[in-house]
CSV table of C-alpha atoms in Angstrom, one decimal:
chain,number,residue,atom,x,y,z
A,82,UNK,CA,28.2,24.2,8.6
A,83,UNK,CA,26.2,26.1,6.0
A,84,UNK,CA,23.7,24.3,3.8
A,85,UNK,CA,22.2,25.3,0.4
A,86,UNK,CA,18.5,25.1,-0.6
A,87,UNK,CA,17.6,24.0,-4.0
A,88,UNK,CA,13.9,24.1,-5.1
A,89,UNK,CA,12.4,21.0,-6.7
A,90,UNK,CA,11.7,21.7,-10.4
A,91,UNK,CA,11.6,20.1,-13.8
A,92,UNK,CA,15.4,20.6,-13.7
A,93,UNK,CA,16.3,18.1,-11.0
A,94,UNK,CA,19.4,18.3,-8.9
A,95,UNK,CA,21.8,15.7,-10.2
A,96,UNK,CA,21.9,13.7,-7.0
A,97,UNK,CA,18.1,12.9,-7.2
A,98,UNK,CA,17.4,9.8,-9.3
A,99,UNK,CA,14.6,10.5,-11.7
A,100,UNK,CA,13.2,6.9,-11.0
A,101,UNK,CA,13.1,7.5,-7.3
A,102,UNK,CA,9.8,6.2,-5.8
A,103,UNK,CA,8.8,7.3,-2.3
A,104,UNK,CA,5.9,6.4,-0.1
A,105,UNK,CA,4.9,8.6,2.8
A,106,UNK,CA,1.9,9.0,5.0
A,107,UNK,CA,0.1,11.3,7.4
A,108,UNK,CA,-2.4,10.0,10.0
A,109,UNK,CA,-5.1,9.6,7.4
A,110,UNK,CA,-3.5,9.7,3.9
A,111,UNK,CA,-1.0,7.6,1.9
A,112,UNK,CA,1.1,9.3,-0.8
A,113,UNK,CA,3.2,8.0,-3.6
A,114,UNK,CA,5.8,10.4,-5.0
A,115,UNK,CA,8.3,10.3,-7.8
A,116,UNK,CA,11.4,12.6,-7.8
A,117,UNK,CA,9.4,15.8,-8.4
A,118,UNK,CA,5.8,15.5,-7.3
A,119,UNK,CA,3.0,13.6,-5.7
A,120,UNK,CA,1.7,11.0,-8.2
A,121,UNK,CA,-1.0,9.3,-6.2
A,122,UNK,CA,-2.8,9.8,-2.8
A,123,UNK,CA,-5.6,8.1,-1.0
A,124,UNK,CA,-7.3,8.4,2.3
A,125,UNK,CA,-6.4,5.6,4.6
A,126,UNK,CA,-4.9,4.9,8.0
A,127,UNK,CA,-1.2,4.1,8.0
A,128,UNK,CA,1.5,3.5,10.7
A,129,UNK,CA,4.3,1.7,8.8
A,130,UNK,CA,5.3,1.4,5.1
A,131,UNK,CA,7.6,-0.9,3.1
A,132,UNK,CA,8.0,-1.6,-0.6
A,133,UNK,CA,8.0,-5.3,-0.9
A,134,UNK,CA,8.5,-5.6,-4.7
A,135,UNK,CA,8.5,-3.6,-7.9
A,136,UNK,CA,4.7,-3.9,-8.0
A,137,UNK,CA,3.6,-3.8,-4.3
A,138,UNK,CA,3.8,-1.6,-1.3
A,139,UNK,CA,2.9,-3.0,2.2
A,140,UNK,CA,1.3,-0.8,4.8
A,141,UNK,CA,0.2,-1.5,8.3
A,142,UNK,CA,-2.3,0.0,10.8
A,143,UNK,CA,-3.0,-1.6,14.1
A,144,UNK,CA,-3.2,-5.4,13.4
A,145,UNK,CA,-3.8,-5.3,9.6
A,146,UNK,CA,-1.5,-5.3,6.6
A,147,UNK,CA,-2.6,-4.0,3.3
A,148,UNK,CA,-0.8,-4.9,0.1
A,149,UNK,CA,-1.1,-2.0,-2.4
A,150,UNK,CA,-0.9,-2.3,-6.1
A,151,UNK,CA,1.5,0.5,-7.1
A,152,UNK,CA,0.0,1.0,-10.6
A,153,UNK,CA,-3.5,1.8,-9.2
A,154,UNK,CA,-2.9,2.5,-5.5
A,155,UNK,CA,-5.6,0.0,-4.6
A,156,UNK,CA,-5.5,-2.8,-2.1
A,157,UNK,CA,-4.9,-6.2,-3.8
A,158,UNK,CA,-4.7,-8.2,-0.5
A,159,UNK,CA,-5.4,-7.8,3.2
A,160,UNK,CA,-3.4,-9.8,5.8
A,161,UNK,CA,-5.1,-10.2,9.2
A,162,UNK,CA,-3.1,-12.8,11.2
A,163,UNK,CA,-1.5,-10.4,13.8
A,164,UNK,CA,-3.3,-10.3,17.1
A,165,UNK,CA,-1.3,-7.3,18.3
A,166,UNK,CA,-0.4,-3.9,16.9
A,167,UNK,CA,2.2,-4.2,14.1
A,168,UNK,CA,5.4,-2.3,14.7
A,169,UNK,CA,7.6,-3.0,11.7
A,170,UNK,CA,7.6,-4.4,8.1
A,171,UNK,CA,10.8,-5.6,6.5
A,172,UNK,CA,11.2,-6.6,2.9
A,173,UNK,CA,13.5,-9.6,2.2
A,174,UNK,CA,13.2,-10.0,-1.5
A,175,UNK,CA,10.6,-9.7,-4.2
A,176,UNK,CA,7.2,-10.4,-2.5
A,177,UNK,CA,8.8,-11.8,0.6
A,178,UNK,CA,8.8,-9.9,3.9
A,179,UNK,CA,8.6,-10.1,7.6
A,180,UNK,CA,6.1,-8.3,9.9
A,181,UNK,CA,6.5,-7.9,13.6
A,182,UNK,CA,4.2,-6.7,16.4
A,183,UNK,CA,4.2,-5.3,19.9
A,184,UNK,CA,3.9,-8.9,21.4
A,185,UNK,CA,7.2,-9.8,19.7
A,186,UNK,CA,5.6,-12.1,17.1
A,187,UNK,CA,7.5,-12.3,13.8
A,188,UNK,CA,5.4,-13.4,10.8
A,189,UNK,CA,7.2,-14.5,7.6
A,190,UNK,CA,5.4,-14.0,4.3
A,191,UNK,CA,6.6,-15.8,1.2
A,192,UNK,CA,5.0,-14.7,-2.2
A,193,UNK,CA,2.6,-12.6,-0.1
A,194,UNK,CA,1.3,-15.8,1.7
A,195,UNK,CA,1.8,-16.8,5.3
A,196,UNK,CA,4.8,-19.0,5.8
A,197,UNK,CA,5.7,-19.2,9.6
A,198,UNK,CA,5.6,-17.3,12.9
A,199,UNK,CA,8.1,-16.9,15.8
A,200,UNK,CA,6.6,-16.1,19.2
A,201,UNK,CA,8.9,-14.2,21.6
A,202,UNK,CA,6.0,-12.9,23.8
A,203,UNK,CA,7.3,-14.7,26.9
A,204,UNK,CA,10.4,-12.4,26.7
A,205,UNK,CA,8.3,-9.4,27.5
A,206,UNK,CA,7.0,-10.4,31.0
A,207,UNK,CA,3.5,-9.2,30.1
A,208,UNK,CA,4.8,-5.9,28.8
A,209,UNK,CA,4.4,-4.6,25.2
A,210,UNK,CA,7.0,-3.4,22.8
A,211,UNK,CA,6.5,0.2,21.6
A,212,UNK,CA,9.2,0.1,19.0
A,213,UNK,CA,10.8,-2.7,17.0
A,214,UNK,CA,13.3,-2.7,14.1
A,215,UNK,CA,14.0,-5.7,11.9
A,216,UNK,CA,17.6,-5.3,10.8
A,217,UNK,CA,17.8,-8.1,8.2
A,218,UNK,CA,16.7,-11.7,7.8
A,219,UNK,CA,18.4,-12.6,11.1
A,220,UNK,CA,18.3,-9.9,13.9
A,221,UNK,CA,15.7,-7.6,15.3
A,222,UNK,CA,15.7,-5.3,18.4
A,223,UNK,CA,13.2,-3.1,20.2
A,224,UNK,CA,12.2,-1.5,23.5
A,225,UNK,CA,9.2,-1.4,25.8
A,226,UNK,CA,7.3,1.4,27.5
A,227,UNK,CA,9.4,0.8,30.5
A,228,UNK,CA,12.6,1.2,28.4
A,229,UNK,CA,13.6,-2.4,28.5
A,230,UNK,CA,15.8,-3.2,25.4
A,231,UNK,CA,15.5,-6.6,23.8
A,232,UNK,CA,17.2,-8.2,20.8
A,233,UNK,CA,16.2,-11.4,18.9
A,234,UNK,CA,17.7,-13.8,16.5
A,235,UNK,CA,14.8,-14.5,14.2
A,236,UNK,CA,16.6,-17.3,12.4
A,237,UNK,CA,17.5,-19.4,15.5
A,238,UNK,CA,14.4,-18.3,17.5
A,239,UNK,CA,16.5,-17.0,20.4
A,240,UNK,CA,16.4,-14.0,22.7
A,241,UNK,CA,20.0,-12.8,22.5
A,242,UNK,CA,19.9,-9.6,24.6
A,243,UNK,CA,17.9,-8.1,27.4
A,244,UNK,CA,18.7,-4.9,29.2
A,245,UNK,CA,16.8,-3.7,32.2
A,246,UNK,CA,14.8,-0.5,32.1
A,247,UNK,CA,16.4,2.9,32.1
A,248,UNK,CA,15.2,5.9,34.2
A,249,UNK,CA,15.1,7.9,30.9
A,250,UNK,CA,12.7,7.5,28.0
A,251,UNK,CA,14.1,5.9,24.8
A,252,UNK,CA,13.1,7.9,21.7
A,253,UNK,CA,14.7,6.0,18.9
A,254,UNK,CA,16.8,2.9,18.0
A,255,UNK,CA,18.8,1.8,15.0
A,256,UNK,CA,21.4,-0.8,14.0
A,257,UNK,CA,25.0,-0.1,13.3
A,258,UNK,CA,25.6,-3.8,12.5
A,259,UNK,CA,24.2,-7.2,13.5
A,260,UNK,CA,25.9,-6.9,16.9
A,261,UNK,CA,25.6,-3.1,17.6
A,262,UNK,CA,22.6,-0.9,18.2
A,263,UNK,CA,22.4,2.7,19.0
A,264,UNK,CA,19.7,4.2,21.3
A,265,UNK,CA,18.8,7.9,21.8
A,266,UNK,CA,17.2,9.0,25.0
A,267,UNK,CA,14.9,11.9,25.9
A,268,UNK,CA,17.6,13.5,28.0
A,269,UNK,CA,20.0,13.8,25.1
A,270,UNK,CA,22.1,10.7,25.7
A,271,UNK,CA,23.1,8.7,22.6
A,272,UNK,CA,24.2,5.2,23.6
A,273,UNK,CA,26.1,2.7,21.4
A,274,UNK,CA,25.5,-0.8,22.7
A,275,UNK,CA,27.2,-4.1,21.7
A,276,UNK,CA,24.5,-6.8,22.2
A,277,UNK,CA,27.1,-9.5,22.4
A,278,UNK,CA,29.8,-8.0,24.7
A,279,UNK,CA,27.4,-5.5,26.4
A,280,UNK,CA,30.1,-2.8,26.1
A,281,UNK,CA,28.8,0.7,25.6
A,282,UNK,CA,29.9,4.2,24.4
A,283,UNK,CA,28.0,7.4,25.1
A,284,UNK,CA,27.6,10.8,23.5
A,285,UNK,CA,25.5,13.8,24.7
A,286,UNK,CA,23.6,16.4,22.8
A,287,UNK,CA,21.7,19.4,24.1
A,288,UNK,CA,18.5,18.8,22.2
A,289,UNK,CA,15.9,16.0,22.5
A,290,UNK,CA,16.7,13.3,19.8
A,291,UNK,CA,13.7,11.9,17.9
A,292,UNK,CA,15.0,9.9,14.9
A,293,UNK,CA,18.1,7.8,14.0
A,294,UNK,CA,19.5,6.4,10.8
A,295,UNK,CA,22.8,4.6,10.2
A,296,UNK,CA,24.6,4.2,6.9
A,297,UNK,CA,28.4,4.8,6.9
A,298,UNK,CA,27.8,7.3,9.7
A,299,UNK,CA,25.0,7.8,12.2
A,300,UNK,CA,22.5,10.6,11.6
A,301,UNK,CA,20.2,11.9,14.3
A,302,UNK,CA,17.3,14.3,14.1
A,303,UNK,CA,16.0,16.3,17.0
A,304,UNK,CA,12.8,17.9,18.2
A,305,UNK,CA,14.3,21.3,17.5
A,306,UNK,CA,15.1,20.6,13.9
A,307,UNK,CA,18.9,19.9,14.3
A,308,UNK,CA,20.5,17.2,12.2
A,309,UNK,CA,23.6,15.6,13.7
A,310,UNK,CA,26.2,13.4,12.1
A,311,UNK,CA,28.4,11.1,14.2
A,312,UNK,CA,31.0,8.5,13.2
A,313,UNK,CA,30.7,4.9,14.3
A,314,UNK,CA,32.6,5.8,17.6
A,315,UNK,CA,30.0,8.5,18.4
A,316,UNK,CA,32.3,11.4,17.6
A,317,UNK,CA,30.4,14.3,16.3
A,318,UNK,CA,31.2,15.3,12.7
A,319,UNK,CA,28.4,17.7,11.8
A,320,UNK,CA,25.7,19.8,13.5
A,321,UNK,CA,23.2,21.2,11.1
A,322,UNK,CA,20.4,23.6,12.2
A,323,UNK,CA,17.7,23.2,9.7
A,324,UNK,CA,14.2,24.6,10.6
A,325,UNK,CA,12.7,24.6,14.1
A,326,UNK,CA,10.5,21.7,13.4
A,327,UNK,CA,10.9,18.1,14.7
A,328,UNK,CA,12.8,15.8,12.4
A,329,UNK,CA,10.4,12.8,12.6
A,330,UNK,CA,12.2,10.3,10.4
A,331,UNK,CA,15.4,9.9,8.4
A,332,UNK,CA,15.6,7.5,5.3
A,333,UNK,CA,18.8,6.4,3.7
A,334,UNK,CA,18.6,6.3,-0.1
A,335,UNK,CA,22.2,6.0,-1.2
A,336,UNK,CA,25.7,7.3,-0.4
A,337,UNK,CA,24.8,10.7,-1.8
A,338,UNK,CA,21.3,11.1,-0.6
A,339,UNK,CA,19.0,10.9,2.5
A,340,UNK,CA,15.4,11.9,3.1
A,341,UNK,CA,14.1,13.6,6.2
A,342,UNK,CA,10.6,14.6,7.2
A,343,UNK,CA,9.1,17.2,9.4
A,344,UNK,CA,5.3,17.6,9.8
A,345,UNK,CA,4.9,19.4,6.4
A,346,UNK,CA,8.1,18.8,4.4
A,347,UNK,CA,10.2,16.1,2.8
A,348,UNK,CA,13.8,17.2,2.3
A,349,UNK,CA,16.0,15.5,-0.3
A,350,UNK,CA,19.5,15.9,1.1
A,351,UNK,CA,22.7,15.8,-1.0
A,352,UNK,CA,25.1,14.5,1.7
A,353,UNK,CA,28.0,14.2,-0.8
A,354,UNK,CA,28.0,18.0,-1.3
A,355,UNK,CA,30.2,20.3,0.8
A,356,UNK,CA,28.3,21.9,2.3
A,357,UNK,CA,25.2,19.7,2.2
A,358,UNK,CA,22.4,20.9,0.1
A,359,UNK,CA,18.7,20.0,-0.1
A,360,UNK,CA,15.6,20.2,-2.3
A,361,UNK,CA,12.2,19.9,-0.6
A,362,UNK,CA,8.5,19.2,-1.1
A,363,UNK,CA,6.2,20.9,1.4
A,364,UNK,CA,2.8,19.9,0.3
A,365,UNK,CA,1.8,17.9,3.3
A,366,UNK,CA,0.2,18.1,6.7
A,367,UNK,CA,1.5,16.1,9.7
A,368,UNK,CA,3.7,13.5,8.0
A,369,UNK,CA,4.5,10.5,10.2
A,370,UNK,CA,6.6,8.0,8.1
A,371,UNK,CA,8.5,7.7,4.9
A,372,UNK,CA,10.2,4.9,2.9
A,373,UNK,CA,11.6,4.5,-0.7
A,374,UNK,CA,11.7,1.6,-3.1
A,375,UNK,CA,14.8,-0.5,-3.3
A,376,UNK,CA,13.5,-2.4,-6.3
A,377,UNK,CA,13.9,-1.5,-10.0
A,378,UNK,CA,10.7,0.5,-10.7
A,379,UNK,CA,8.5,1.1,-13.7
A,380,UNK,CA,7.2,4.7,-13.8
A,381,UNK,CA,3.9,5.2,-12.0
């Protein structure tokens, strides 16, 4: 498939919402962007990002969560209850969110204040999670450095799935539904796993997969800059060579648009176009994470 490049300018491609608000980070800087340009940046350490309301952005680094005021990009609140490295932040509704760490502790925050914690650390057998994804207010899944896969019901406080370690390194995980997860492995295997029935489906690619994102179809980015699209049965639909840079993250915006990042660029993909087209912003150095606001925003 051929794709078309569109440069970002004052005349926006129609698929890019003028009120789009994005947060992205490098190892030592946090950026806010609107649909055309960087609006704010600040030097800080960031691992994970999540918009938690129309006014606030949450970031984590190691064991600390910062709550950023979007109008000033200053920290209004620091949350320091985690005793282990934070791996995910998940917004639930305005000013309510969940944070989770490498010891499988899930903290619930209501109106930016601590509400409760679930402790699943005994499920890890003295290991640590290296990746964790909170799907919604109910289910989360992750994997350890030994490639054990675990899933939790964070409403009923139950470990609902545990899969013994693989001989191959897991690179990424995402949810297809509350009962299905997809895993990508260093050796090119893409595995669809039902956490209730334990049934699996496999696909294979020739490159090393780095990032996953599921909306209506599964998108996978590789270390060689290839963007794959699969259907929910892991049948390949699209293989897009982009640039020979690792696709480090994929962010779903809406049915027409996704975002991808390499070390230096954000690409704004129009996935409703045939062929796909993209605009891009390449004013960065060593991007690590990206998210966008799901809340109705004022202009910042």
